[in-house]
């Protein structure tokens, strides 16, 4: 698989702040890559350097083999970008805005007609005659993603595209991103874990300007150190929960109805003792299963819950 973005040893120092501290990243072509990190981790700084809008203090980055510092124009021609606070002309309709953006890239004629039609469709804005000034945040953000795709980029970069949206607005933007899978490489920064879990296949977790983990979503979850067991019983889970909570291998134990969930330090010990403890108290076991950690569990483990 070829690489869309290769970042190595990227460092950016502002006067007193080390915004990036030796960032290494490798974004496979065709992936939907979540660049995850709490506020101030260095996400925007990384995107700005990749776009040629800021210069690294040291280290570097290549986009499809082009150096982001020395071949800025080549890089920009391959990228579509949606900044964290995009600007619009409120008096234009979505179609007028997309045509305007297309012409800035030198696109015209039937190519522009076709592209505008398909992007309006993708954004769910086909046939909307209202002016952008009257749009909801979600509509504006969908238009922003469409605008970033007008030059048919190989790489789409989005800076916190869902941060300011309500759940419906977020879902629509995420659906748009998911529809690009396999066609356009998408690199998007966010601090919203569930967004990454919903659409990304690969994730890098940034903290204090350093990548603390990069892997496929499933790998990251598998490597979450905390192991979990779910125990469902027919009755008396309220008696079982304090019993499990006091076992030496149990780090955390919560009950929800007849289901008890444990975070365990020793999976083998937990698997052997739970059935015995349950049988001993004459409680009927319905099921006992290992639970995969969520991305949130892993994230909290890695960055200490600063999101
Ligand atoms: P957020 O999610 O809040 O946008 P972020 O992960 O995008 O955060 P950055 O905006 O890249 O983080 O900022 C990283 C660090 O660098 C922060 O401490 C920020 O204050 C600092 N920083 C960013 N831009 C500048 C600048 N132009 N001058 C000085 N410091 C800056």
Short mmCIF file of N, CA, C and O and ligand atoms in Angstrom, two decimals, residues 14-15 17-20 37-46 48 84 159-160 189 191 206, ligand 1:
data_model
loop_
_atom_site.label_atom_id
_atom_site.label_comp_id
_atom_site.label_asym_id
_atom_site.label_seq_id
_atom_site.Cartn_x
_atom_site.Cartn_y
_atom_site.Cartn_z
N UNK A 14 7.16 27.34 19.15
CA UNK A 14 6.82 28.76 19.20
C UNK A 14 7.60 29.31 20.39
O UNK A 14 8.09 28.53 21.19
N UNK A 15 7.64 30.59 20.55
CA UNK A 15 8.52 31.18 21.57
C UNK A 15 8.74 30.30 22.81
O UNK A 15 9.82 29.83 23.07
N UNK A 17 6.54 27.71 23.57
CA UNK A 17 5.79 26.45 23.50
C UNK A 17 6.41 25.49 22.50
O UNK A 17 6.67 25.87 21.35
N UNK A 18 6.59 24.26 22.92
CA UNK A 18 7.01 23.21 22.00
C UNK A 18 5.71 22.54 21.53
O UNK A 18 5.20 21.62 22.19
N UNK A 19 5.13 23.06 20.45
CA UNK A 19 3.82 22.58 19.99
C UNK A 19 3.93 21.16 19.44
O UNK A 19 3.03 20.33 19.64
N UNK A 20 5.01 20.86 18.73
CA UNK A 20 5.24 19.50 18.22
C UNK A 20 6.65 19.09 18.63
O UNK A 20 7.59 19.89 18.54
N UNK A 37 -6.52 13.95 19.55
CA UNK A 37 -5.72 14.49 20.64
C UNK A 37 -6.51 15.53 21.40
O UNK A 37 -7.40 16.18 20.85
N UNK A 38 -6.19 15.69 22.69
CA UNK A 38 -6.89 16.71 23.48
C UNK A 38 -6.55 18.12 23.00
O UNK A 38 -5.63 18.29 22.20
N UNK A 39 -7.28 19.11 23.49
CA UNK A 39 -7.02 20.50 23.09
C UNK A 39 -5.57 20.86 23.37
O UNK A 39 -5.02 20.51 24.41
N UNK A 40 -4.96 21.52 22.39
CA UNK A 40 -3.58 21.98 22.57
C UNK A 40 -2.53 20.92 22.30
O UNK A 40 -1.34 21.17 22.50
N UNK A 41 -2.94 19.74 21.85
CA UNK A 41 -1.97 18.65 21.62
C UNK A 41 -1.04 18.93 20.44
O UNK A 41 0.05 18.37 20.36
N UNK A 42 -1.50 19.76 19.50
CA UNK A 42 -0.65 20.08 18.34
C UNK A 42 -1.26 19.67 17.01
O UNK A 42 -0.58 19.67 15.98
N UNK A 43 -2.56 19.38 17.00
CA UNK A 43 -3.22 18.89 15.77
C UNK A 43 -3.22 19.97 14.68
O UNK A 43 -2.81 19.72 13.55
N UNK A 44 -3.70 21.16 15.03
CA UNK A 44 -3.78 22.23 14.03
C UNK A 44 -2.39 22.59 13.52
O UNK A 44 -2.20 22.80 12.31
N UNK A 45 -1.43 22.62 14.40
CA UNK A 45 -0.06 22.94 13.99
C UNK A 45 0.42 21.92 12.94
O UNK A 45 1.01 22.30 11.93
N UNK A 46 0.14 20.66 13.18
CA UNK A 46 0.55 19.62 12.21
C UNK A 46 -0.14 19.86 10.87
O UNK A 46 0.51 19.84 9.81
N UNK A 48 -1.33 22.60 9.66
CA UNK A 48 -0.82 23.83 9.03
C UNK A 48 0.54 23.58 8.35
O UNK A 48 0.79 24.08 7.26
N UNK A 84 -10.47 24.77 10.66
CA UNK A 84 -11.38 24.63 11.81
C UNK A 84 -12.44 25.72 11.85
O UNK A 84 -13.56 25.49 12.30
N UNK A 159 -9.88 19.90 9.66
CA UNK A 159 -9.46 20.25 11.02
C UNK A 159 -10.70 20.34 11.90
O UNK A 159 -11.51 21.25 11.75
N UNK A 160 -10.85 19.38 12.80
CA UNK A 160 -11.98 19.33 13.72
C UNK A 160 -13.31 19.58 13.00
O UNK A 160 -14.04 20.53 13.35
N UNK A 189 -8.49 15.80 11.98
CA UNK A 189 -8.14 15.98 13.38
C UNK A 189 -9.42 16.12 14.18
O UNK A 189 -10.41 16.67 13.70
N UNK A 191 -11.06 15.81 18.61
CA UNK A 191 -10.87 15.29 19.96
C UNK A 191 -12.10 14.46 20.34
O UNK A 191 -12.28 14.10 21.50
N UNK A 206 -2.27 11.91 19.59
CA UNK A 206 -1.26 12.93 19.85
C UNK A 206 -1.47 13.48 21.25
O UNK A 206 -2.60 13.74 21.66
P1 LIG B 1 -7.19 22.52 19.67
O1 LIG B 1 -7.92 21.21 19.66
O2 LIG B 1 -7.44 23.32 20.90
O3 LIG B 1 -7.34 23.30 18.39
P2 LIG B 1 -4.61 21.56 18.78
O4 LIG B 1 -4.34 20.13 19.12
O5 LIG B 1 -5.02 21.88 17.39
O6 LIG B 1 -5.61 22.16 19.83
P3 LIG B 1 -2.54 23.51 18.35
O7 LIG B 1 -3.49 24.60 17.97
O8 LIG B 1 -1.72 22.90 17.29
O9 LIG B 1 -3.27 22.35 19.16
O10 LIG B 1 -1.59 24.11 19.49
C1 LIG B 1 -0.51 23.38 20.10
C2 LIG B 1 0.19 24.28 21.09
O11 LIG B 1 0.89 25.31 20.39
C3 LIG B 1 -0.73 24.98 22.04
O12 LIG B 1 -0.10 25.06 23.31
C4 LIG B 1 -0.90 26.37 21.43
O13 LIG B 1 -1.16 27.31 22.44
C5 LIG B 1 0.46 26.58 20.79
N1 LIG B 1 0.38 27.44 19.59
C6 LIG B 1 -0.31 27.15 18.45
N2 LIG B 1 -0.15 28.14 17.52
C7 LIG B 1 0.66 29.07 18.12
C8 LIG B 1 1.20 30.33 17.69
N3 LIG B 1 0.95 30.83 16.48
N4 LIG B 1 2.00 30.99 18.57
C9 LIG B 1 2.26 30.50 19.79
N5 LIG B 1 1.80 29.32 20.26
C10 LIG B 1 1.00 28.61 19.44
#
